[in-house]
Amino acid sequence: MNYIKRNLERVVSQVTKEYPVVLVTGPRQVGKTTMLRKLMEGTDRGYVTLDDLSDRNLAKTDPELFLQLHKPPVLIDEVQYAPELFTYIKMHVDSHDEPGAFWLTGSQVFKLMKGVQESLAGRVAVLSLTSLSQAEIYGGKTEPFMVDLEALSARKEGRTKADVTAVFERIYQGSMPAIASHANSNSQIFYSSYLSTYIERDVRELSDAIDSLKFFRFITAVAARCGQMLNVAEIARDADLNQMQVKSWLGILETLGIIFYLHPYSNNLLKRLVKTPKLYFYDTGIVCYLTRWSSAETLERGAMNGAILENYVVSEIMKSYLNCGKEPFLYYYRDKDAKEIDIVLEHDGVLNPIEIKKSSNPGTELIKVFDLLDQSSTPRAKGAVICMKPELSAIDRDNYIVPVWMI
């Protein structure tokens, strides 16, 4: 499999010089171990995975002996399987002033973070690795997405332009390394295996009572609502589950890094707002598989094309921050009159309203809703419409038109 360079590599190298423990979390098969093993080539860092049942058993039953056998510097893979290690890692860190002693990976974020918070607070740099970004797959330097003309102009460099058909091909194929590197040529076969092999197994680790068919109906119902406000009752109805079960399984999908939420933006001056989050998948390939689109062409013409395009754009903007080791402050806006802004990007005390449209020729009517943010106590900055227009352009001095291939 051809290795695709990850933007997070530079962040890992930086924090390894500053923190004794570096933790990289993210879903299965997104390349956490591959990236770290690439970085440790030519070094004396050891490697052990807790997917190995004998090593896992030793780590759980005698963590002190485990760390004597696997001395730092060491990469411990899937460390969430043995939270007993965290206390002993803390003891080693406290007695040795050794930056970069431990590299850890984990796929079950909540379970893992609980142990980290209890034992390694202040001693660990926590990074998130998602599936590949558009910039990593198709070229171009990854920087956090900013609605700034200078930054947008620089963003074009090295990027591969894409028309509507090519963009939907990107969406349909998804962004998992096995697909992007051509190790697996058929995305539908890959995602079928991915669901049954990895996601179901990890869900079983977090939830004892799971019926495979019910879980598949559940995650399909969730995928059909990507880019929409979360409606637990509708998902429960379609998946034939009770609402408590749906909430529990949604929590697991979020824990495993499969889905994420955009919460509505609000402050004290904006009272008439909804409070329900919108739901997105980090990888659109799994959405296309679950919602049964047979090709990129049928997806482009299909009823879900707008929702899945929105999911793609939101996830790419999210990745552009996470891949730089930064926390994204992304929201959406919707009031009780159903006036909505797809993304509100908050940074440095200003708000950037962003609309997402399949159109290649957006008009001024799309930015009228941006004025709603002027009611906020935080000043609004420039706005943007992300769409299928082939080149960077502008509606006016305050609102830019950004091609999807640039995000």
Coordinates of C-alpha atoms in Angstrom, one line a residue:
M1 CA 0.0 0.0 0.0
N2 CA 1.4 3.4 -1.0
Y3 CA 1.9 5.6 2.1
I4 CA 0.1 8.9 1.9
K5 CA 1.9 11.6 4.0
R6 CA -0.3 12.9 6.8
N7 CA -0.4 16.5 7.9
L8 CA -0.5 15.5 11.5
E9 CA 3.1 14.2 11.3
R10 CA 4.6 17.6 11.9
V11 CA 2.4 18.1 14.9
V12 CA 3.4 14.7 16.4
S13 CA 7.1 15.5 15.8
Q14 CA 6.6 18.9 17.6
V15 CA 4.8 17.7 20.6
T16 CA 7.1 14.7 21.0
K17 CA 9.8 17.2 22.0
E18 CA 7.6 18.8 24.6
Y19 CA 5.4 16.1 26.2
P20 CA 6.3 12.8 27.8
V21 CA 3.2 11.1 26.4
V22 CA 1.6 11.6 22.9
L23 CA -1.8 10.1 22.4
V24 CA -3.3 9.8 18.9
T25 CA -6.9 8.9 18.8
G26 CA -9.2 8.2 15.8
P27 CA -11.4 5.5 14.2
R28 CA -10.1 2.2 13.0
Q29 CA -8.2 2.0 9.7
V30 CA -7.6 5.7 9.4
G31 CA -3.8 5.2 9.6
K32 CA -2.8 6.0 13.2
T33 CA -0.4 3.2 13.5
T34 CA 0.9 3.5 10.0
M35 CA 1.7 7.2 10.5
L36 CA 3.5 6.6 13.8
R37 CA 5.5 3.6 12.6
K38 CA 6.6 5.7 9.6
L39 CA 7.8 8.4 12.0
M40 CA 9.7 6.0 14.2
E41 CA 11.7 4.5 11.3
G42 CA 15.4 4.7 12.0
T43 CA 14.8 5.3 15.7
D44 CA 15.1 3.0 18.7
R45 CA 11.5 3.3 19.6
G46 CA 9.8 -0.1 20.3
Y47 CA 6.4 -1.2 19.3
V48 CA 3.7 -3.4 20.9
T49 CA 0.0 -3.7 20.1
L50 CA -2.7 -4.6 22.6
D51 CA -4.7 -6.2 19.8
D52 CA -2.4 -9.1 20.6
L53 CA -4.3 -11.0 23.3
S54 CA -1.2 -12.2 25.2
D55 CA 0.3 -8.7 25.4
R56 CA -3.1 -7.3 26.3
N57 CA -3.5 -9.8 29.2
L58 CA 0.0 -9.0 30.5
A59 CA -0.7 -5.2 30.3
K60 CA -4.0 -5.7 32.3
T61 CA -2.7 -8.2 34.9
D62 CA 0.8 -7.0 35.5
P63 CA 1.3 -3.5 33.9
E64 CA 4.6 -3.0 35.8
L65 CA 6.1 -6.1 34.2
F66 CA 4.7 -5.1 30.8
L67 CA 6.5 -1.7 30.9
Q68 CA 9.7 -3.4 32.0
L69 CA 9.5 -5.6 28.9
H70 CA 8.5 -2.7 26.7
K71 CA 10.7 0.1 27.8
P72 CA 10.4 3.7 26.6
P73 CA 10.6 5.1 24.0
V74 CA 7.8 2.9 22.9
L75 CA 4.6 3.0 20.8
I76 CA 1.7 1.2 22.5
D77 CA -1.1 0.5 20.0
E78 CA -4.8 0.3 21.0
V79 CA -4.0 1.2 24.6
Q80 CA -7.6 1.5 25.6
Y81 CA -7.8 -2.2 26.1
A82 CA -5.6 -1.9 29.2
P83 CA -6.4 1.3 31.2
E84 CA -4.5 -0.3 34.0
L85 CA -1.3 0.9 32.2
F86 CA -2.1 4.6 32.7
T87 CA -1.1 4.7 36.4
Y88 CA 2.2 3.0 35.7
I89 CA 2.9 5.3 32.7
K90 CA 2.2 8.2 35.1
M91 CA 4.7 6.8 37.6
H92 CA 7.3 6.4 35.0
V93 CA 6.7 9.9 33.6
D94 CA 6.9 11.5 37.1
S95 CA 10.2 9.8 37.8
H96 CA 11.9 10.4 34.4
D97 CA 12.0 13.7 32.7
E98 CA 11.8 12.2 29.2
P99 CA 9.9 13.9 26.4
G100 CA 8.4 11.5 23.9
A101 CA 8.8 8.5 26.1
F102 CA 5.3 7.1 25.2
W103 CA 3.4 7.2 22.0
L104 CA -0.1 5.8 22.4
T105 CA -2.9 5.1 20.0
G106 CA -6.6 4.4 20.8
S107 CA -9.8 3.8 18.8
Q108 CA -12.3 4.1 21.7
V109 CA -12.0 7.7 22.5
F110 CA -14.3 8.1 25.5
K111 CA -13.1 5.1 27.3
L112 CA -9.5 6.0 26.6
M113 CA -9.9 9.7 27.5
K114 CA -11.4 8.8 30.9
G115 CA -8.2 7.0 31.8
V116 CA -6.0 9.7 30.5
Q117 CA -7.9 12.4 32.4
E118 CA -7.6 10.5 35.6
S119 CA -3.9 9.6 35.3
L120 CA -2.1 11.7 32.8
A121 CA -3.5 15.2 33.1
G122 CA -0.9 17.7 32.1
R123 CA 1.5 15.1 30.9
V124 CA -0.1 14.1 27.6
A125 CA -0.6 15.8 24.2
V126 CA -3.9 14.5 22.7
L127 CA -4.2 14.6 18.9
S128 CA -7.1 13.4 16.7
L129 CA -6.4 11.6 13.4
T130 CA -9.4 11.3 11.0
S131 CA -9.7 9.7 7.6
L132 CA -7.7 11.5 4.9
S133 CA -8.4 15.1 4.0
Q134 CA -9.0 16.2 0.5
A135 CA -5.6 18.1 0.6
E136 CA -3.8 14.9 1.7
I137 CA -5.3 12.8 -1.0
Y138 CA -5.2 15.2 -4.0
G139 CA -2.3 17.5 -3.1
G140 CA -1.9 20.8 -1.3
K141 CA -0.7 22.1 2.0
T142 CA -3.2 21.6 4.9
E143 CA -4.0 24.7 6.9
P144 CA -7.1 25.5 9.0
F145 CA -9.8 26.7 6.7
M146 CA -10.1 30.5 7.0
V147 CA -12.5 32.9 5.3
D148 CA -9.7 35.3 4.4
L149 CA -8.9 36.4 0.9
E150 CA -5.1 36.0 1.3
A151 CA -5.5 32.6 3.0
L152 CA -7.9 31.4 0.3
S153 CA -5.6 32.6 -2.5
A154 CA -2.7 30.7 -1.0
R155 CA -4.9 27.6 -0.5
K156 CA -5.2 27.1 -4.2
E157 CA -1.5 26.2 -4.5
G158 CA -0.9 22.6 -5.2
R159 CA -4.6 21.6 -5.2
T160 CA -6.1 19.5 -7.9
K161 CA -9.1 21.2 -9.4
A162 CA -12.3 19.2 -9.7
D163 CA -15.6 19.8 -11.5
V164 CA -19.0 18.6 -10.2
T165 CA -18.5 15.1 -11.5
A166 CA -15.0 14.8 -10.0
V167 CA -16.2 16.2 -6.6
F168 CA -19.0 13.7 -6.3
E169 CA -16.5 10.9 -7.2
R170 CA -14.4 12.1 -4.3
I171 CA -17.4 12.1 -2.0
Y172 CA -18.5 8.6 -3.2
Q173 CA -15.1 7.0 -2.8
G174 CA -14.7 8.4 0.7
S175 CA -11.4 9.2 2.4
M176 CA -10.2 6.0 4.0
P177 CA -6.4 5.3 3.4
A178 CA -7.1 1.8 2.0
I179 CA -9.3 3.3 -0.8
A180 CA -7.2 6.5 -1.4
S181 CA -3.9 4.5 -1.7
H182 CA -5.6 2.0 -4.1
A183 CA -4.9 -1.0 -1.8
N184 CA -8.7 -1.6 -2.2
S185 CA -10.2 -0.7 -5.5
N186 CA -13.9 -1.3 -4.7
S187 CA -15.1 1.1 -2.0
Q188 CA -18.4 -0.7 -1.6
I189 CA -16.6 -4.0 -0.7
F190 CA -14.3 -2.2 1.6
Y191 CA -17.0 -0.4 3.5
S192 CA -19.0 -3.7 3.9
S193 CA -16.0 -5.3 5.4
Y194 CA -15.2 -2.3 7.5
L195 CA -18.7 -2.3 9.1
S196 CA -18.8 -6.0 9.9
T197 CA -15.1 -6.4 10.9
Y198 CA -14.2 -3.2 12.8
I199 CA -17.2 -1.2 13.8
E200 CA -19.3 -4.1 15.0
R201 CA -16.4 -5.5 16.9
D202 CA -15.7 -2.2 18.6
V203 CA -19.4 -1.6 19.3
R204 CA -19.5 -5.0 21.1
E205 CA -16.6 -3.8 23.2
L206 CA -18.6 -0.9 24.4
S207 CA -22.1 -2.5 24.4
D208 CA -22.7 -6.1 25.5
A209 CA -26.2 -6.4 24.1
I210 CA -26.0 -5.8 20.3
D211 CA -27.9 -7.5 17.5
S212 CA -25.9 -7.2 14.2
L213 CA -29.0 -6.7 12.0
K214 CA -30.5 -4.1 14.3
F215 CA -27.2 -2.2 14.5
F216 CA -27.0 -2.2 10.7
R217 CA -30.5 -0.8 10.4
F218 CA -29.6 1.8 13.0
I219 CA -26.4 3.1 11.4
T220 CA -28.2 3.1 8.0
A221 CA -31.0 5.3 9.5
V222 CA -28.3 7.6 10.9
A223 CA -26.5 7.9 7.6
A224 CA -29.8 8.8 5.8
R225 CA -30.0 11.8 8.1
C226 CA -26.5 13.2 7.7
G227 CA -26.4 16.9 7.5
Q228 CA -29.8 17.1 9.3
M229 CA -30.8 18.1 12.8
L230 CA -30.7 15.1 15.1
N231 CA -34.1 13.4 15.4
V232 CA -33.8 10.5 17.8
A233 CA -37.5 9.5 17.5
E234 CA -37.3 9.2 13.7
I235 CA -34.1 7.1 13.9
A236 CA -35.7 4.9 16.5
R237 CA -38.8 4.4 14.3
D238 CA -36.8 3.5 11.2
A239 CA -34.4 1.1 13.1
D240 CA -37.1 -0.4 15.2
L241 CA -35.4 0.5 18.5
N242 CA -36.4 2.4 21.6
Q243 CA -35.1 6.0 22.0
M244 CA -32.8 5.1 24.9
Q245 CA -31.0 2.5 22.7
V246 CA -30.6 5.0 19.9
K247 CA -29.1 7.6 22.2
S248 CA -26.7 4.9 23.6
W249 CA -25.6 3.7 20.1
L250 CA -25.2 7.3 18.9
G251 CA -22.9 7.9 21.8
I252 CA -20.9 4.8 20.7
L253 CA -20.6 6.0 17.1
E254 CA -19.4 9.4 18.4
T255 CA -17.0 7.6 20.8
L256 CA -15.5 5.6 17.9
G257 CA -15.0 8.7 15.8
I258 CA -17.5 7.7 13.1
I259 CA -19.9 10.7 13.6
F260 CA -19.7 14.2 15.0
Y261 CA -22.1 17.0 15.7
L262 CA -22.4 20.7 14.9
H263 CA -24.1 22.5 17.8
P264 CA -26.2 25.6 17.1
Y265 CA -24.4 28.9 17.7
S266 CA -26.0 31.1 20.3
N267 CA -25.3 33.8 22.8
N268 CA -27.3 36.0 25.2
L269 CA -28.6 38.2 22.4
L270 CA -29.9 35.4 20.1
K271 CA -32.8 34.0 22.0
R272 CA -35.0 32.5 19.3
L273 CA -32.7 29.6 18.4
V274 CA -33.1 25.9 18.1
K275 CA -31.0 23.8 20.5
T276 CA -30.7 20.5 18.6
P277 CA -27.3 19.6 17.0
K278 CA -26.8 18.5 13.4
L279 CA -25.2 15.2 12.7
Y280 CA -22.4 14.4 10.3
F281 CA -20.0 11.6 9.4
Y282 CA -16.3 12.1 9.2
D283 CA -16.2 9.9 6.0
T284 CA -18.7 10.3 3.2
G285 CA -17.8 6.9 1.7
I286 CA -19.5 5.1 4.5
V287 CA -22.6 7.3 4.1
C288 CA -22.8 6.4 0.4
Y289 CA -22.4 2.7 1.1
L290 CA -25.1 2.7 3.8
T291 CA -27.6 4.8 1.8
R292 CA -27.0 2.4 -1.2
W293 CA -25.9 4.7 -4.0
S294 CA -24.5 2.5 -6.8
S295 CA -22.2 5.1 -8.3
A296 CA -21.0 8.7 -8.0
E297 CA -23.2 9.6 -11.0
T298 CA -26.4 8.3 -9.3
L299 CA -25.4 10.1 -6.1
E300 CA -24.9 13.4 -8.0
R301 CA -28.4 13.1 -9.5
G302 CA -30.0 11.7 -6.3
A303 CA -32.2 13.2 -3.6
M304 CA -29.4 13.2 -1.0
N305 CA -26.8 15.0 -3.1
G306 CA -27.2 18.3 -1.2
A307 CA -27.1 16.7 2.2
I308 CA -24.0 14.5 1.4
L309 CA -22.2 17.4 -0.2
E310 CA -22.8 19.5 2.9
N311 CA -21.5 16.6 5.0
Y312 CA -18.4 16.4 2.8
V313 CA -17.7 20.2 3.2
V314 CA -18.3 20.3 6.9
S315 CA -16.1 17.2 7.5
E316 CA -13.3 18.6 5.4
I317 CA -13.3 21.9 7.3
M318 CA -13.3 20.0 10.5
K319 CA -10.3 17.9 9.3
S320 CA -8.4 21.0 8.3
Y321 CA -8.2 22.0 11.9
L322 CA -7.8 18.6 13.5
N323 CA -4.9 17.7 11.1
C324 CA -3.1 20.8 12.4
G325 CA -3.6 19.8 16.0
K326 CA -6.1 22.6 16.5
E327 CA -9.6 22.6 17.9
P328 CA -12.3 23.7 15.5
F329 CA -15.0 26.1 16.7
L330 CA -17.7 25.2 14.2
Y331 CA -21.4 25.7 14.7
Y332 CA -24.5 26.2 12.6
Y333 CA -27.3 28.8 13.0
R334 CA -31.0 28.2 12.9
D335 CA -33.8 30.2 14.5
K336 CA -37.4 29.5 15.2
D337 CA -38.4 31.0 11.8
A338 CA -36.3 28.3 10.1
K339 CA -33.7 30.8 8.9
E340 CA -30.4 28.9 8.7
I341 CA -26.7 29.3 8.1
D342 CA -24.9 26.0 7.3
I343 CA -21.7 26.8 9.2
V344 CA -20.7 29.5 11.6
L345 CA -16.9 29.5 12.0
E346 CA -15.7 31.3 15.2
H347 CA -12.1 32.4 15.6
D348 CA -10.3 35.3 17.2
G349 CA -13.5 36.9 18.4
V350 CA -15.3 37.1 15.0
L351 CA -17.8 35.0 13.2
N352 CA -17.6 33.8 9.6
P353 CA -21.0 32.7 8.1
I354 CA -20.7 30.0 5.4
E355 CA -23.3 28.6 3.1
I356 CA -22.9 25.3 1.1
K357 CA -24.6 24.9 -2.3
K358 CA -24.3 22.6 -5.3
S359 CA -24.8 25.6 -7.6
S360 CA -22.0 26.8 -9.7
N361 CA -23.4 30.3 -9.9
P362 CA -24.5 31.5 -6.4
G363 CA -26.4 34.7 -6.1
T364 CA -26.8 37.4 -3.5
E365 CA -30.0 35.8 -2.1
L366 CA -27.8 33.2 -0.4
I367 CA -26.0 35.7 1.8
K368 CA -29.0 37.7 3.0
V369 CA -29.3 35.4 6.0
F370 CA -25.8 36.3 7.0
D371 CA -27.1 39.6 8.4
L372 CA -28.7 37.7 11.2
L373 CA -25.3 37.3 12.9
D374 CA -25.1 41.1 13.1
Q375 CA -27.5 40.8 16.1
S376 CA -24.8 39.0 17.9
S377 CA -22.5 40.8 20.4
T378 CA -19.5 39.2 18.5
P379 CA -18.7 41.2 15.3
R380 CA -19.2 39.3 12.1
A381 CA -16.2 38.9 9.7
K382 CA -16.2 37.9 6.0
G383 CA -18.7 35.4 4.7
A384 CA -18.4 32.6 2.1
V385 CA -20.5 30.4 -0.2
I386 CA -18.8 27.1 -0.8
C387 CA -20.1 25.7 -4.1
M388 CA -19.2 24.2 -7.5
K389 CA -17.9 27.4 -9.2
P390 CA -14.6 26.4 -10.7
E391 CA -12.5 29.3 -9.5
L392 CA -12.2 31.5 -6.4
S393 CA -14.5 34.5 -6.8
A394 CA -16.6 37.0 -4.8
I395 CA -20.2 38.1 -4.5
D396 CA -19.1 41.4 -3.0
R397 CA -16.3 42.8 -0.8
D398 CA -17.5 40.9 2.3
N399 CA -18.5 37.6 0.8
Y400 CA -16.4 35.2 -1.2
I401 CA -17.3 32.3 -3.5
V402 CA -15.1 29.3 -2.7
P403 CA -14.9 26.1 -4.9
V404 CA -15.4 22.8 -3.1
W405 CA -12.0 21.5 -4.3
M406 CA -10.3 24.3 -2.4
I407 CA -11.5 23.5 1.1

